[in-house]
mmCIF file of C-alpha atoms and ligand atoms in Angstrom:
data_model
loop_
_atom_site.group_PDB
_atom_site.id
_atom_site.type_symbol
_atom_site.label_atom_id
_atom_site.label_comp_id
_atom_site.label_asym_id
_atom_site.label_seq_id
_atom_site.Cartn_x
_atom_site.Cartn_y
_atom_site.Cartn_z
ATOM 1 C CA UNK W 1276 23.409 -18.633 -108.203
ATOM 2 C CA UNK W 1277 27.167 -18.443 -107.209
ATOM 3 C CA UNK W 1278 27.958 -15.636 -104.706
ATOM 4 C CA UNK W 1279 30.976 -13.541 -103.995
ATOM 5 C CA UNK W 1280 32.688 -12.937 -100.758
ATOM 6 C CA UNK W 1281 30.547 -10.702 -98.610
ATOM 7 C CA UNK W 1282 27.271 -11.986 -99.937
ATOM 8 C CA UNK W 1283 24.537 -14.144 -98.320
ATOM 9 C CA UNK W 1284 24.710 -17.565 -99.651
ATOM 10 C CA UNK W 1285 21.135 -18.187 -100.937
ATOM 11 C CA UNK W 1286 19.469 -21.696 -100.447
ATOM 12 C CA UNK W 1287 17.875 -22.754 -103.860
ATOM 13 C CA UNK W 1288 14.290 -23.320 -103.404
ATOM 14 C CA UNK W 1289 13.229 -26.794 -102.989
ATOM 15 C CA UNK W 1290 16.759 -27.993 -102.703
ATOM 16 C CA UNK W 1291 16.375 -30.504 -99.923
ATOM 17 C CA UNK W 1292 17.685 -33.757 -101.344
ATOM 18 C CA UNK W 1293 20.500 -34.249 -98.912
ATOM 19 C CA UNK W 1294 19.274 -36.397 -96.141
ATOM 20 C CA UNK W 1295 22.394 -37.964 -94.293
ATOM 21 C CA UNK W 1296 25.145 -36.539 -92.435
ATOM 22 C CA UNK W 1297 28.282 -38.271 -91.677
ATOM 23 C CA UNK W 1298 30.845 -37.269 -89.417
ATOM 24 C CA UNK W 1299 34.502 -37.828 -89.245
ATOM 25 C CA UNK W 1300 34.942 -37.052 -85.648
ATOM 26 C CA UNK W 1301 32.342 -37.235 -82.938
ATOM 27 C CA UNK W 1302 33.736 -34.682 -80.283
ATOM 28 C CA UNK W 1303 32.408 -31.225 -79.353
ATOM 29 C CA UNK W 1304 31.486 -29.987 -82.613
ATOM 30 C CA UNK W 1305 30.666 -33.403 -84.410
ATOM 31 C CA UNK W 1306 28.213 -34.212 -81.661
ATOM 32 C CA UNK W 1307 26.597 -30.646 -81.583
ATOM 33 C CA UNK W 1308 26.208 -30.734 -85.556
ATOM 34 C CA UNK W 1309 24.690 -34.279 -85.495
ATOM 35 C CA UNK W 1310 22.273 -33.317 -82.936
ATOM 36 C CA UNK W 1311 21.284 -30.049 -84.802
ATOM 37 C CA UNK W 1312 21.197 -32.310 -88.216
ATOM 38 C CA UNK W 1313 18.878 -34.750 -86.152
ATOM 39 C CA UNK W 1314 16.595 -32.032 -85.084
ATOM 40 C CA UNK W 1315 16.329 -31.127 -88.640
ATOM 41 C CA UNK W 1316 15.315 -34.471 -89.906
ATOM 42 C CA UNK W 1317 18.617 -35.873 -91.052
ATOM 43 C CA UNK W 1318 19.949 -39.284 -90.301
ATOM 44 C CA UNK W 1319 23.539 -39.336 -88.982
ATOM 45 C CA UNK W 1320 26.430 -41.528 -89.090
ATOM 46 C CA UNK W 1321 29.014 -40.682 -86.541
ATOM 47 C CA UNK W 1322 32.638 -41.998 -86.775
ATOM 48 C CA UNK W 1323 35.942 -41.438 -84.839
ATOM 49 C CA UNK W 1324 39.381 -43.012 -84.712
ATOM 50 C CA UNK W 1325 38.509 -45.649 -82.213
ATOM 51 C CA UNK W 1326 35.884 -47.451 -83.742
ATOM 52 C CA UNK W 1327 31.953 -47.606 -83.541
ATOM 53 C CA UNK W 1328 32.032 -49.395 -80.323
ATOM 54 C CA UNK W 1329 33.318 -46.296 -78.558
ATOM 55 C CA UNK W 1330 30.409 -44.192 -79.940
ATOM 56 C CA UNK W 1331 27.567 -46.516 -78.303
ATOM 57 C CA UNK W 1332 26.633 -44.113 -75.587
ATOM 58 C CA UNK W 1333 26.648 -41.052 -77.853
ATOM 59 C CA UNK W 1334 24.350 -42.491 -80.420
ATOM 60 C CA UNK W 1335 22.017 -43.796 -77.533
ATOM 61 C CA UNK W 1336 22.088 -40.271 -76.426
ATOM 62 C CA UNK W 1337 21.284 -38.836 -80.019
ATOM 63 C CA UNK W 1338 18.502 -41.256 -80.487
ATOM 64 C CA UNK W 1339 17.353 -43.751 -83.143
ATOM 65 C CA UNK W 1340 18.094 -41.774 -86.385
ATOM 66 C CA UNK W 1341 21.787 -41.656 -85.238
ATOM 67 C CA UNK W 1342 24.433 -44.364 -85.809
ATOM 68 C CA UNK W 1343 27.907 -45.043 -85.334
ATOM 69 C CA UNK W 1344 29.664 -46.317 -88.233
ATOM 70 C CA UNK W 1345 33.119 -46.606 -89.899
ATOM 71 C CA UNK W 1346 34.724 -43.694 -91.565
ATOM 72 C CA UNK W 1347 33.883 -45.361 -94.938
ATOM 73 C CA UNK W 1348 29.909 -45.633 -93.635
ATOM 74 C CA UNK W 1349 30.196 -41.865 -92.741
ATOM 75 C CA UNK W 1350 31.838 -40.738 -95.645
ATOM 76 C CA UNK W 1351 29.288 -42.293 -97.963
ATOM 77 C CA UNK W 1352 26.715 -39.898 -96.598
ATOM 78 C CA UNK W 1353 25.177 -36.981 -98.455
ATOM 79 C CA UNK W 1354 27.219 -34.350 -96.729
ATOM 80 C CA UNK W 1355 30.388 -35.301 -94.599
ATOM 81 C CA UNK W 1356 31.758 -33.152 -91.803
ATOM 82 C CA UNK W 1357 35.446 -33.276 -91.137
ATOM 83 C CA UNK W 1358 35.819 -32.449 -87.356
ATOM 84 C CA UNK W 1359 39.049 -33.759 -85.974
ATOM 85 C CA UNK W 1360 41.980 -31.985 -84.531
ATOM 86 C CA UNK W 1361 43.715 -30.422 -87.317
ATOM 87 C CA UNK W 1362 47.030 -32.236 -86.857
ATOM 88 C CA UNK W 1363 44.982 -35.422 -87.674
ATOM 89 C CA UNK W 1364 43.589 -34.566 -90.863
ATOM 90 C CA UNK W 1365 46.401 -36.563 -92.786
ATOM 91 C CA UNK W 1366 44.907 -39.694 -91.259
ATOM 92 C CA UNK W 1367 41.618 -39.428 -93.400
ATOM 93 C CA UNK W 1368 41.549 -41.566 -96.559
ATOM 94 C CA UNK W 1369 41.435 -38.834 -99.334
ATOM 95 C CA UNK W 1370 39.648 -41.655 -101.573
ATOM 96 C CA UNK W 1371 36.747 -41.710 -99.220
ATOM 97 C CA UNK W 1372 36.348 -37.858 -99.508
ATOM 98 C CA UNK W 1373 36.356 -37.809 -103.338
ATOM 99 C CA UNK W 1374 33.520 -36.459 -104.726
ATOM 100 C CA UNK W 1375 31.908 -35.684 -101.459
ATOM 101 C CA UNK W 1376 30.853 -32.170 -100.097
ATOM 102 C CA UNK W 1377 33.028 -31.939 -97.098
ATOM 103 C CA UNK W 1378 32.320 -29.392 -94.462
ATOM 104 C CA UNK W 1379 35.596 -28.713 -92.488
ATOM 105 C CA UNK W 1380 35.325 -27.456 -89.102
ATOM 106 C CA UNK W 1381 39.122 -27.672 -88.419
ATOM 107 C CA UNK W 1382 41.351 -25.148 -86.861
ATOM 108 C CA UNK W 1383 44.947 -24.667 -86.370
ATOM 109 C CA UNK W 1384 46.116 -24.507 -82.667
ATOM 110 C CA UNK W 1385 50.057 -24.860 -82.490
ATOM 111 C CA UNK W 1386 49.921 -25.856 -78.826
ATOM 112 C CA UNK W 1387 47.770 -28.800 -79.684
ATOM 113 C CA UNK W 1388 48.570 -29.490 -83.345
ATOM 114 C CA UNK W 1389 52.461 -28.594 -83.481
ATOM 115 C CA UNK W 1390 53.517 -25.806 -85.389
ATOM 116 C CA UNK W 1391 53.019 -25.880 -89.225
ATOM 117 C CA UNK W 1392 55.360 -23.814 -90.964
ATOM 118 C CA UNK W 1393 53.264 -23.255 -94.076
ATOM 119 C CA UNK W 1394 50.626 -21.821 -91.968
ATOM 120 C CA UNK W 1395 52.998 -19.827 -89.543
ATOM 121 C CA UNK W 1396 54.429 -18.176 -93.024
ATOM 122 C CA UNK W 1397 50.919 -17.595 -94.147
ATOM 123 C CA UNK W 1398 51.593 -19.590 -97.365
ATOM 124 C CA UNK W 1399 48.268 -21.596 -97.206
ATOM 125 C CA UNK W 1400 45.240 -22.114 -94.987
ATOM 126 C CA UNK W 1401 43.844 -24.988 -93.168
ATOM 127 C CA UNK W 1402 41.133 -25.671 -95.541
ATOM 128 C CA UNK W 1403 43.369 -25.227 -98.528
ATOM 129 C CA UNK W 1404 45.573 -28.122 -96.706
ATOM 130 C CA UNK W 1405 42.644 -30.231 -96.484
ATOM 131 C CA UNK W 1406 41.688 -29.841 -100.052
ATOM 132 C CA UNK W 1407 45.390 -30.427 -101.075
ATOM 133 C CA UNK W 1408 45.260 -33.618 -99.079
ATOM 134 C CA UNK W 1409 41.939 -34.753 -100.596
ATOM 135 C CA UNK W 1410 41.941 -33.023 -104.134
ATOM 136 C CA UNK W 1411 38.655 -34.857 -105.078
ATOM 137 C CA UNK W 1412 36.704 -33.405 -102.051
ATOM 138 C CA UNK W 1413 34.457 -30.437 -102.491
ATOM 139 C CA UNK W 1414 35.635 -28.677 -99.361
ATOM 140 C CA UNK W 1415 33.646 -25.864 -97.735
ATOM 141 C CA UNK W 1416 34.981 -24.210 -94.392
ATOM 142 C CA UNK W 1417 32.247 -23.523 -92.004
ATOM 143 C CA UNK W 1418 31.447 -24.232 -88.292
ATOM 144 C CA UNK W 1419 35.044 -23.446 -87.554
ATOM 145 C CA UNK W 1420 34.454 -19.797 -86.383
ATOM 146 C CA UNK W 1421 31.859 -20.675 -83.691
ATOM 147 C CA UNK W 1422 32.254 -22.596 -80.301
ATOM 148 C CA UNK W 1423 30.424 -25.504 -79.932
ATOM 149 C CA UNK W 1424 28.320 -24.413 -77.180
ATOM 150 C CA UNK W 1425 27.463 -21.281 -78.943
ATOM 151 C CA UNK W 1426 26.624 -23.505 -82.147
ATOM 152 C CA UNK W 1427 24.366 -25.571 -80.033
ATOM 153 C CA UNK W 1428 22.615 -22.756 -78.523
ATOM 154 C CA UNK W 1429 22.011 -20.032 -81.168
ATOM 155 C CA UNK W 1430 20.439 -22.237 -83.771
ATOM 156 C CA UNK W 1431 16.869 -20.448 -84.762
ATOM 157 C CA UNK W 1432 14.374 -21.233 -87.366
ATOM 158 C CA UNK W 1433 14.353 -19.566 -90.737
ATOM 159 C CA UNK W 1434 12.968 -16.038 -90.667
ATOM 160 C CA UNK W 1435 13.441 -15.843 -86.831
ATOM 161 C CA UNK W 1436 14.605 -12.182 -85.983
ATOM 162 C CA UNK W 1437 17.727 -13.355 -83.772
ATOM 163 C CA UNK W 1438 18.879 -16.133 -86.167
ATOM 164 C CA UNK W 1439 22.664 -16.117 -86.445
ATOM 165 C CA UNK W 1440 25.087 -16.242 -89.624
ATOM 166 C CA UNK W 1441 27.750 -18.775 -90.092
ATOM 167 C CA UNK W 1442 30.793 -17.903 -92.378
ATOM 168 C CA UNK W 1443 31.415 -20.251 -95.403
ATOM 169 C CA UNK W 1444 34.513 -20.463 -97.606
ATOM 170 C CA UNK W 1445 35.300 -22.559 -100.537
ATOM 171 C CA UNK W 1446 36.182 -22.674 -104.189
ATOM 172 C CA UNK W 1447 33.045 -24.755 -105.578
ATOM 173 C CA UNK W 1448 30.253 -22.750 -105.793
ATOM 174 C CA UNK W 1449 27.601 -25.583 -105.685
ATOM 175 C CA UNK W 1450 29.470 -26.873 -102.568
ATOM 176 C CA UNK W 1451 28.986 -23.785 -100.875
ATOM 177 C CA UNK W 1452 25.114 -23.691 -101.701
ATOM 178 C CA UNK W 1453 24.712 -27.214 -100.508
ATOM 179 C CA UNK W 1454 26.375 -26.279 -97.141
ATOM 180 C CA UNK W 1455 24.093 -23.217 -97.099
ATOM 181 C CA UNK W 1456 21.238 -25.435 -97.367
ATOM 182 C CA UNK W 1457 22.325 -27.842 -94.795
ATOM 183 C CA UNK W 1458 23.261 -24.576 -92.393
ATOM 184 C CA UNK W 1459 19.613 -23.289 -93.210
ATOM 185 C CA UNK W 1460 17.993 -26.561 -92.236
ATOM 186 C CA UNK W 1461 19.922 -26.641 -88.803
ATOM 187 C CA UNK W 1462 19.317 -23.202 -87.753
ATOM 188 C CA UNK W 1463 21.800 -20.622 -89.668
ATOM 189 C CA UNK W 1464 22.157 -18.276 -92.558
ATOM 190 C CA UNK W 1465 25.190 -18.265 -94.348
ATOM 191 C CA UNK W 1466 27.758 -15.487 -95.500
ATOM 192 C CA UNK W 1467 30.159 -16.130 -98.388
ATOM 193 C CA UNK W 1468 33.557 -15.548 -96.889
ATOM 194 C CA UNK W 1469 35.281 -16.388 -100.332
ATOM 195 C CA UNK W 1470 37.662 -18.928 -101.464
ATOM 196 C CA UNK W 1471 39.717 -21.313 -99.553
ATOM 197 C CA UNK W 1472 42.905 -19.068 -100.167
ATOM 198 C CA UNK W 1473 40.792 -16.377 -98.329
ATOM 199 C CA UNK W 1474 39.415 -18.328 -95.428
ATOM 200 C CA UNK W 1475 42.393 -17.324 -93.357
ATOM 201 C CA UNK W 1476 40.245 -14.458 -92.558
ATOM 202 C CA UNK W 1477 38.360 -16.425 -90.072
ATOM 203 C CA UNK W 1478 40.993 -18.649 -88.894
ATOM 204 C CA UNK W 1479 42.132 -18.951 -85.388
ATOM 205 C CA UNK W 1480 43.518 -15.541 -84.146
ATOM 206 C CA UNK W 1481 41.545 -13.315 -86.554
ATOM 207 C CA UNK W 1482 38.772 -11.023 -85.089
ATOM 208 C CA UNK W 1483 36.083 -13.127 -86.915
ATOM 209 C CA UNK W 1484 37.351 -16.112 -84.983
ATOM 210 C CA UNK W 1485 34.530 -17.128 -82.524
ATOM 211 C CA UNK W 1486 33.964 -13.750 -81.076
ATOM 212 C CA UNK W 1487 31.108 -12.686 -83.370
ATOM 213 C CA UNK W 1488 28.906 -14.817 -81.016
ATOM 214 C CA UNK W 1489 29.783 -12.862 -77.932
ATOM 215 C CA UNK W 1490 29.031 -9.431 -76.652
ATOM 216 C CA UNK W 1491 30.182 -6.768 -79.170
ATOM 217 C CA UNK W 1492 33.636 -5.559 -77.986
ATOM 218 C CA UNK W 1493 35.688 -8.587 -77.837
ATOM 219 C CA UNK W 1494 37.356 -9.918 -80.867
ATOM 220 C CA UNK W 1495 39.512 -13.208 -81.288
ATOM 221 C CA UNK W 1496 39.446 -16.355 -79.611
ATOM 222 C CA UNK W 1497 36.880 -16.735 -76.639
ATOM 223 C CA UNK W 1498 37.700 -18.678 -73.972
ATOM 224 C CA UNK W 1499 36.018 -19.336 -70.688
ATOM 225 C CA UNK W 1500 32.151 -19.769 -69.861
ATOM 226 C CA UNK W 1501 30.762 -16.849 -72.012
ATOM 227 C CA UNK W 1502 27.408 -16.582 -73.026
ATOM 228 C CA UNK W 1503 26.617 -17.043 -76.761
ATOM 229 C CA UNK W 1504 24.704 -13.995 -78.515
ATOM 230 C CA UNK W 1505 23.342 -13.876 -81.835
ATOM 231 C CA UNK W 1506 25.480 -12.625 -84.802
ATOM 232 C CA UNK W 1507 23.823 -11.492 -87.968
ATOM 233 C CA UNK W 1508 25.617 -10.839 -91.510
ATOM 234 C CA UNK W 1509 26.372 -7.459 -90.770
ATOM 235 C CA UNK W 1510 28.544 -8.324 -87.504
ATOM 236 C CA UNK W 1511 30.264 -10.953 -89.572
ATOM 237 C CA UNK W 1512 30.921 -8.796 -92.287
ATOM 238 C CA UNK W 1513 32.507 -6.196 -90.144
ATOM 239 C CA UNK W 1514 34.708 -8.621 -88.221
ATOM 240 C CA UNK W 1515 35.710 -10.165 -91.442
ATOM 241 C CA UNK W 1516 36.768 -6.626 -92.756
ATOM 242 C CA UNK W 1517 39.125 -6.333 -89.874
ATOM 243 C CA UNK W 1518 41.152 -9.485 -90.774
ATOM 244 C CA UNK W 1519 44.948 -8.908 -90.620
ATOM 245 C CA UNK W 1520 47.099 -11.515 -91.494
ATOM 246 C CA UNK W 1521 49.695 -9.993 -89.539
ATOM 247 C CA UNK W 1522 48.246 -10.933 -86.537
ATOM 248 C CA UNK W 1523 50.266 -13.473 -84.932
ATOM 249 C CA UNK W 1524 49.085 -16.756 -83.102
ATOM 250 C CA UNK W 1525 50.177 -17.468 -79.667
HETATM 251 N N1 LIG Z 2517 35.390 -27.216 -79.683
HETATM 252 C C1 LIG Z 2517 35.052 -26.098 -80.471
HETATM 253 O O1 LIG Z 2517 34.312 -25.273 -79.975
HETATM 254 C C2 LIG Z 2517 35.264 -26.020 -81.844
HETATM 255 C C3 LIG Z 2517 34.665 -24.872 -82.697
HETATM 256 C C4 LIG Z 2517 35.014 -24.865 -83.999
HETATM 257 C C5 LIG Z 2517 35.908 -25.826 -84.619
HETATM 258 N N2 LIG Z 2517 36.674 -26.499 -83.752
HETATM 259 C C6 LIG Z 2517 37.566 -27.445 -84.477
HETATM 260 O O2 LIG Z 2517 36.780 -28.517 -85.065
HETATM 261 C C7 LIG Z 2517 38.031 -29.793 -84.921
HETATM 262 C C8 LIG Z 2517 37.130 -30.669 -83.772
HETATM 263 O O3 LIG Z 2517 37.075 -30.078 -82.483
HETATM 264 P P1 LIG Z 2517 36.428 -30.941 -81.160
HETATM 265 O O4 LIG Z 2517 36.425 -29.823 -80.101
HETATM 266 O O5 LIG Z 2517 35.077 -31.271 -81.624
HETATM 267 O O6 LIG Z 2517 37.287 -31.819 -80.938
HETATM 268 P P2 LIG Z 2517 37.253 -32.894 -79.858
HETATM 269 O O7 LIG Z 2517 35.989 -32.826 -78.908
HETATM 270 O O8 LIG Z 2517 38.595 -33.237 -79.358
HETATM 271 O O9 LIG Z 2517 36.910 -34.255 -80.832
HETATM 272 C C9 LIG Z 2517 37.695 -34.782 -81.859
HETATM 273 C C10 LIG Z 2517 36.925 -35.914 -82.363
HETATM 274 O O10 LIG Z 2517 37.963 -36.165 -83.650
HETATM 275 C C11 LIG Z 2517 38.090 -37.634 -83.575
HETATM 276 N N3 LIG Z 2517 39.451 -38.232 -84.000
HETATM 277 C C12 LIG Z 2517 40.678 -37.776 -83.732
HETATM 278 N N4 LIG Z 2517 41.551 -38.038 -84.619
HETATM 279 C C13 LIG Z 2517 40.840 -38.834 -85.545
HETATM 280 C C14 LIG Z 2517 41.151 -39.542 -86.846
HETATM 281 N N5 LIG Z 2517 42.452 -39.552 -87.006
HETATM 282 N N6 LIG Z 2517 40.326 -40.221 -87.514
HETATM 283 C C15 LIG Z 2517 38.964 -39.908 -87.210
HETATM 284 N N7 LIG Z 2517 38.499 -39.323 -86.050
HETATM 285 C C16 LIG Z 2517 39.713 -38.592 -85.354
HETATM 286 C C17 LIG Z 2517 38.038 -38.015 -81.954
HETATM 287 O O11 LIG Z 2517 37.871 -39.442 -82.152
HETATM 288 P P3 LIG Z 2517 38.640 -40.279 -80.965
HETATM 289 O O12 LIG Z 2517 38.578 -39.909 -79.460
HETATM 290 O O13 LIG Z 2517 38.368 -41.860 -81.452
HETATM 291 O O14 LIG Z 2517 40.223 -40.111 -81.259
HETATM 292 C C18 LIG Z 2517 37.088 -37.137 -81.697
HETATM 293 O O15 LIG Z 2517 35.906 -37.857 -81.850
HETATM 294 C C19 LIG Z 2517 39.108 -29.244 -84.286
HETATM 295 O O16 LIG Z 2517 40.037 -29.080 -85.355
HETATM 296 C C20 LIG Z 2517 38.714 -27.837 -83.627
HETATM 297 O O17 LIG Z 2517 39.716 -26.856 -83.684
HETATM 298 C C21 LIG Z 2517 36.124 -26.688 -82.645
#
């Protein structure tokens, strides 16, 4: 059942046909999502820019159901995680992403990625830019608004009282449901944050950006060693409601 912004994304009953996750990028977020997916019974193919050999230690650490592959091998998985520095998304071959449900974790950090005028001028969003680069991809923005350490720490089984919610945004309702199904399997509920055009509401610099998962009172980017705390849908709705495109990135 398609959802609208502000609604929980339901997980269709019995819809657990996806069994492999591929990652383009295998750093903090890529390896954390990989670990959660492996714990949930997925097979995982990780890739990076330097080639599978450079991921040998990581896949050994992750265990026998993880393997390192090429971008082509990773992108052939049921679900594809795009988790590279934002400035690098144009390096990814759009053909590999065509027809794939793509979970986009990327954030724009001008100090790392360089200035991007269309983002600074609020003409688009980071995920809409990925979608434009790979028109055949079924892009869903998620994982981008939680820090990797909190993501690893806060996963809880379905129904747990202290289960956290992650935001999902996208233009393809079924892809969003597939993303929600994956999130459910790895330990999170999903809240619909609207379309890719609306996904600026949890981009870097917005109140809902990473601060949902620390003690109430802080909004915006979380830095330093801060304990992660669970955040439910109500907390995320509240922070999303405080989104303001006039906020300026440092
Ligand atoms: N860190 C967080 O807490 C966090 C939270 C939410 C979202 N994010 C966002 O998620 C993305 C990844 O963040 P991260 O912290 O995981 O970064 P990271 O630790 O620096 O890892 C980046 C990964 O991307 C790979 N990579 C770089 N260029 C590539 C390319 N052209 N093709 C394929 N792989 C490439 C790197 O591999 P090589 O070393 O081989 O280049 C590395 O495995 C960023 O956009 C970030 O803003 C991060």
